[in-house]
Tab-separated table of C-alpha atoms in Angstrom:
chain	number	residue	atom	x	y	z
A	163	UNK	CA	0.000	0.000	0.000
A	164	UNK	CA	2.761	2.481	0.917
A	165	UNK	CA	4.462	2.302	-2.471
A	166	UNK	CA	1.362	2.128	-4.671
A	167	UNK	CA	0.164	5.143	-6.641
A	168	UNK	CA	-3.489	4.129	-6.118
A	169	UNK	CA	-3.609	2.172	-2.848
A	170	UNK	CA	-7.370	2.570	-2.614
A	171	UNK	CA	-7.703	0.356	-5.714
A	172	UNK	CA	-5.683	-2.538	-4.274
A	173	UNK	CA	-7.292	-5.710	-2.953
A	174	UNK	CA	-4.917	-8.133	-1.268
A	175	UNK	CA	-5.530	-11.857	-0.892
A	176	UNK	CA	-3.386	-13.506	1.788
A	177	UNK	CA	-2.969	-17.151	2.776
A	178	UNK	CA	-1.811	-17.585	6.389
A	179	UNK	CA	-0.458	-21.050	7.202
A	180	UNK	CA	0.385	-20.735	10.904
A	181	UNK	CA	0.240	-22.562	14.186
A	182	UNK	CA	-2.475	-20.603	15.953
A	183	UNK	CA	-2.337	-22.382	19.324
A	184	UNK	CA	-6.144	-22.561	19.482
A	185	UNK	CA	-6.659	-26.343	19.372
A	186	UNK	CA	-4.664	-27.387	22.439
A	187	UNK	CA	-1.727	-28.533	20.325
A	188	UNK	CA	1.790	-27.394	21.175
A	189	UNK	CA	3.298	-25.258	18.429
A	190	UNK	CA	6.740	-26.291	17.213
A	191	UNK	CA	9.602	-24.675	15.372
A	192	UNK	CA	10.822	-25.878	12.033
A	193	UNK	CA	13.919	-28.055	11.923
A	194	UNK	CA	16.849	-26.210	13.466
A	195	UNK	CA	20.492	-27.189	13.151
A	196	UNK	CA	21.928	-28.034	16.576
A	197	UNK	CA	25.324	-29.406	15.534
A	198	UNK	CA	27.151	-31.920	13.367
A	199	UNK	CA	27.303	-35.691	13.594
A	200	UNK	CA	30.528	-37.707	13.337
A	201	UNK	CA	30.247	-37.621	9.540
A	202	UNK	CA	29.928	-33.836	9.430
A	203	UNK	CA	26.233	-33.826	8.567
A	204	UNK	CA	23.851	-31.376	10.183
A	205	UNK	CA	21.947	-32.587	13.209
A	206	UNK	CA	18.486	-31.075	13.417
A	207	UNK	CA	15.762	-30.860	16.039
A	208	UNK	CA	12.377	-29.250	16.569
A	209	UNK	CA	11.568	-27.248	19.692
A	210	UNK	CA	8.396	-26.118	21.430
A	211	UNK	CA	7.410	-22.595	20.401
A	212	UNK	CA	4.691	-20.036	21.127
A	213	UNK	CA	1.851	-19.552	18.612
A	214	UNK	CA	2.802	-17.682	15.454
A	215	UNK	CA	2.150	-13.958	15.305
A	216	UNK	CA	-0.939	-13.096	13.255
A	217	UNK	CA	0.587	-10.647	10.782
A	218	UNK	CA	-2.793	-9.653	9.359
A	219	UNK	CA	-4.055	-8.758	12.821
A	220	UNK	CA	-0.930	-6.682	13.448
A	221	UNK	CA	-1.375	-4.931	10.101
A	222	UNK	CA	-5.067	-4.198	10.603
A	223	UNK	CA	-4.505	-2.874	14.130
A	224	UNK	CA	-1.973	-0.335	12.894
A	225	UNK	CA	-3.577	3.101	12.647
A	226	UNK	CA	-1.955	3.717	9.270
A	227	UNK	CA	-3.466	0.623	7.648
A	228	UNK	CA	-6.704	0.019	9.525
A	229	UNK	CA	-8.746	1.796	6.860
A	230	UNK	CA	-7.800	-0.792	4.234
A	231	UNK	CA	-9.039	-3.617	6.445
A	232	UNK	CA	-12.227	-1.757	7.323
A	233	UNK	CA	-12.942	-1.297	3.592
A	234	UNK	CA	-12.537	-5.004	2.913
A	235	UNK	CA	-9.328	-4.581	0.910
A	236	UNK	CA	-7.665	-7.449	2.776
A	237	UNK	CA	-9.017	-10.942	2.057
A	238	UNK	CA	-7.441	-13.561	4.286
A	239	UNK	CA	-7.716	-17.338	4.454
A	240	UNK	CA	-6.352	-18.989	7.611
A	241	UNK	CA	-5.036	-22.565	7.484
A	242	UNK	CA	-3.575	-24.539	10.389
A	243	UNK	CA	0.039	-25.395	9.665
A	244	UNK	CA	-0.743	-29.104	10.034
A	245	UNK	CA	-3.352	-28.784	7.264
A	246	UNK	CA	-1.063	-26.891	4.878
A	247	UNK	CA	-0.387	-28.680	1.588
A	248	UNK	CA	2.520	-26.580	0.363
A	249	UNK	CA	2.956	-23.417	-1.703
A	250	UNK	CA	1.267	-24.685	-4.876
A	251	UNK	CA	-2.029	-25.343	-3.089
A	252	UNK	CA	-1.708	-22.086	-1.126
A	253	UNK	CA	-1.324	-20.170	-4.394
A	254	UNK	CA	-4.407	-21.905	-5.761
A	255	UNK	CA	-6.366	-20.856	-2.669
A	256	UNK	CA	-5.063	-17.309	-3.072
A	257	UNK	CA	-6.320	-17.181	-6.662
A	258	UNK	CA	-9.799	-17.940	-5.340
A	259	UNK	CA	-9.688	-14.700	-3.336
A	260	UNK	CA	-9.805	-12.729	-6.605
A	261	UNK	CA	-12.948	-10.612	-6.603
A	262	UNK	CA	-13.287	-9.411	-10.182
A	263	UNK	CA	-10.456	-6.871	-10.258
A	264	UNK	CA	-9.007	-5.852	-13.633
A	265	UNK	CA	-5.442	-7.008	-12.937
A	266	UNK	CA	-4.009	-9.928	-10.994
A	267	UNK	CA	-0.636	-10.154	-9.231
A	268	UNK	CA	0.698	-13.313	-7.629
A	269	UNK	CA	3.787	-12.969	-5.443
A	270	UNK	CA	5.661	-14.468	-2.549
A	271	UNK	CA	5.610	-12.576	0.732
A	272	UNK	CA	9.312	-11.654	0.773
A	273	UNK	CA	9.281	-8.936	-1.888
A	274	UNK	CA	9.847	-5.197	-1.736
A	275	UNK	CA	7.987	-2.819	-4.038
A	276	UNK	CA	9.330	0.204	-5.894
A	277	UNK	CA	7.437	3.508	-5.790
A	278	UNK	CA	4.281	3.486	-7.962
A	279	UNK	CA	4.757	-0.188	-8.716
A	280	UNK	CA	1.067	-0.634	-9.549
A	281	UNK	CA	1.114	1.869	-12.417
A	282	UNK	CA	4.494	0.644	-13.649
A	283	UNK	CA	3.219	-2.926	-13.997
A	284	UNK	CA	0.064	-1.783	-15.788
A	285	UNK	CA	2.052	0.380	-18.197
A	286	UNK	CA	4.551	-2.407	-18.858
A	287	UNK	CA	2.026	-5.165	-19.504
A	288	UNK	CA	0.222	-2.888	-21.976
A	289	UNK	CA	3.477	-2.576	-23.951
A	290	UNK	CA	3.642	-6.323	-24.591
A	291	UNK	CA	2.860	-7.345	-28.147
A	292	UNK	CA	0.228	-9.865	-27.063
A	293	UNK	CA	-1.573	-7.632	-24.556
A	294	UNK	CA	-4.174	-8.239	-23.107
A	295	UNK	CA	-3.054	-11.871	-22.960
A	296	UNK	CA	0.461	-10.997	-21.775
A	297	UNK	CA	1.839	-12.219	-18.443
A	298	UNK	CA	4.800	-10.444	-16.848
A	299	UNK	CA	7.034	-12.758	-14.826
A	300	UNK	CA	10.579	-12.914	-13.502
A	301	UNK	CA	12.629	-13.859	-10.482
A	302	UNK	CA	12.582	-10.582	-8.532
A	303	UNK	CA	15.942	-9.155	-7.445
A	304	UNK	CA	17.092	-9.563	-3.861
A	305	UNK	CA	17.502	-6.682	-1.459
A	306	UNK	CA	19.355	-6.044	1.784
A	307	UNK	CA	18.135	-2.771	3.277
A	308	UNK	CA	14.342	-2.891	3.379
A	309	UNK	CA	12.713	0.394	2.419
A	310	UNK	CA	15.428	1.608	0.061
A	311	UNK	CA	14.527	-0.144	-3.207
A	312	UNK	CA	13.623	2.320	-5.964
A	313	UNK	CA	13.143	-0.080	-8.871
A	314	UNK	CA	14.823	-0.065	-12.268
A	315	UNK	CA	16.492	-3.463	-11.909
A	316	UNK	CA	16.686	-5.357	-15.244
A	317	UNK	CA	14.258	-8.280	-15.230
A	318	UNK	CA	15.533	-11.844	-15.308
A	319	UNK	CA	14.688	-13.946	-18.361
A	320	UNK	CA	13.357	-17.402	-17.473
A	321	UNK	CA	14.568	-19.315	-20.503
A	322	UNK	CA	15.813	-22.721	-19.322
A	323	UNK	CA	15.027	-25.428	-16.808
A	324	UNK	CA	16.493	-28.580	-15.296
A	325	UNK	CA	15.756	-31.145	-12.620
A	326	UNK	CA	16.991	-29.932	-9.250
A	327	UNK	CA	20.499	-31.132	-8.344
A	328	UNK	CA	19.351	-31.321	-4.699
A	329	UNK	CA	18.779	-34.951	-3.731
A	330	UNK	CA	15.631	-34.102	-1.788
A	331	UNK	CA	14.166	-32.221	-4.780
A	332	UNK	CA	15.555	-34.350	-7.592
A	333	UNK	CA	12.055	-34.930	-8.985
A	334	UNK	CA	11.310	-31.188	-9.172
A	335	UNK	CA	11.994	-29.089	-12.275
A	336	UNK	CA	13.681	-25.798	-11.467
A	337	UNK	CA	13.458	-22.832	-13.845
A	338	UNK	CA	16.754	-21.057	-14.456
A	339	UNK	CA	17.617	-17.501	-15.384
A	340	UNK	CA	18.864	-17.271	-18.948
A	341	UNK	CA	20.043	-13.661	-18.918
A	342	UNK	CA	18.591	-10.227	-18.262
A	343	UNK	CA	16.212	-8.049	-20.219
A	344	UNK	CA	18.166	-5.046	-21.554
A	345	UNK	CA	17.539	-1.893	-19.541
A	346	UNK	CA	16.713	0.012	-22.742
A	347	UNK	CA	14.210	-2.569	-24.061
A	348	UNK	CA	11.177	-0.866	-25.608
A	349	UNK	CA	8.773	-3.560	-24.448
A	350	UNK	CA	8.721	-6.851	-22.530
A	351	UNK	CA	10.404	-9.691	-24.385
A	352	UNK	CA	9.075	-13.219	-24.612
A	353	UNK	CA	10.257	-15.936	-22.241
A	354	UNK	CA	9.445	-19.632	-22.065
A	355	UNK	CA	8.255	-19.884	-18.470
A	356	UNK	CA	6.528	-17.974	-15.690
A	357	UNK	CA	7.615	-17.967	-12.050
A	358	UNK	CA	4.986	-18.869	-9.447
A	359	UNK	CA	6.642	-16.464	-7.000
A	360	UNK	CA	5.874	-13.454	-9.173
A	361	UNK	CA	3.647	-12.742	-12.132
A	362	UNK	CA	1.353	-9.910	-13.181
A	363	UNK	CA	-1.359	-9.952	-15.817
A	364	UNK	CA	-4.773	-8.788	-16.819
A	365	UNK	CA	-7.137	-10.878	-14.696
A	366	UNK	CA	-8.785	-12.402	-17.788
A	367	UNK	CA	-5.693	-14.544	-18.403
């Protein structure tokens, strides 16, 4: 909301997969490394933990953002962590929170937005040769100092894929970056894949 040009036009769908501590079950941490075994492999353990913080509740109780919640601009679906079925299902649930808006953005929660990002995405998708069927997608750039990103980073081109070299994920296909879109490109260029962690399109896609 802070970085949008038209925050009053934004409707946010959020999937919260937390341990809420409301069913008498002890919340637990994820696996944490506690040392190495004799072969040098990580030793891991779970620990008891307090219930997860409800980020939506924190957001809606903040004076600055309460108006968006009161207007119904936040649509949240709560799922117990033990019922969670992974990010793919969570993204499907999130898509069902769409309420007829003109544009649709799917993103992971660990992104930072540039000023006026909403108008920039709309202007960019309209430049695509196959608009209104165009989908903008990339692996977003990383950042270190939250609140300083101003945009302008060349977009990654998702042009190749391979099975993951990780033994645990060897059955999963991972999309790879095949270069960067030139900073002086007149319009978005075609790529072979879209990234589930970020894409923007007209909602009719």
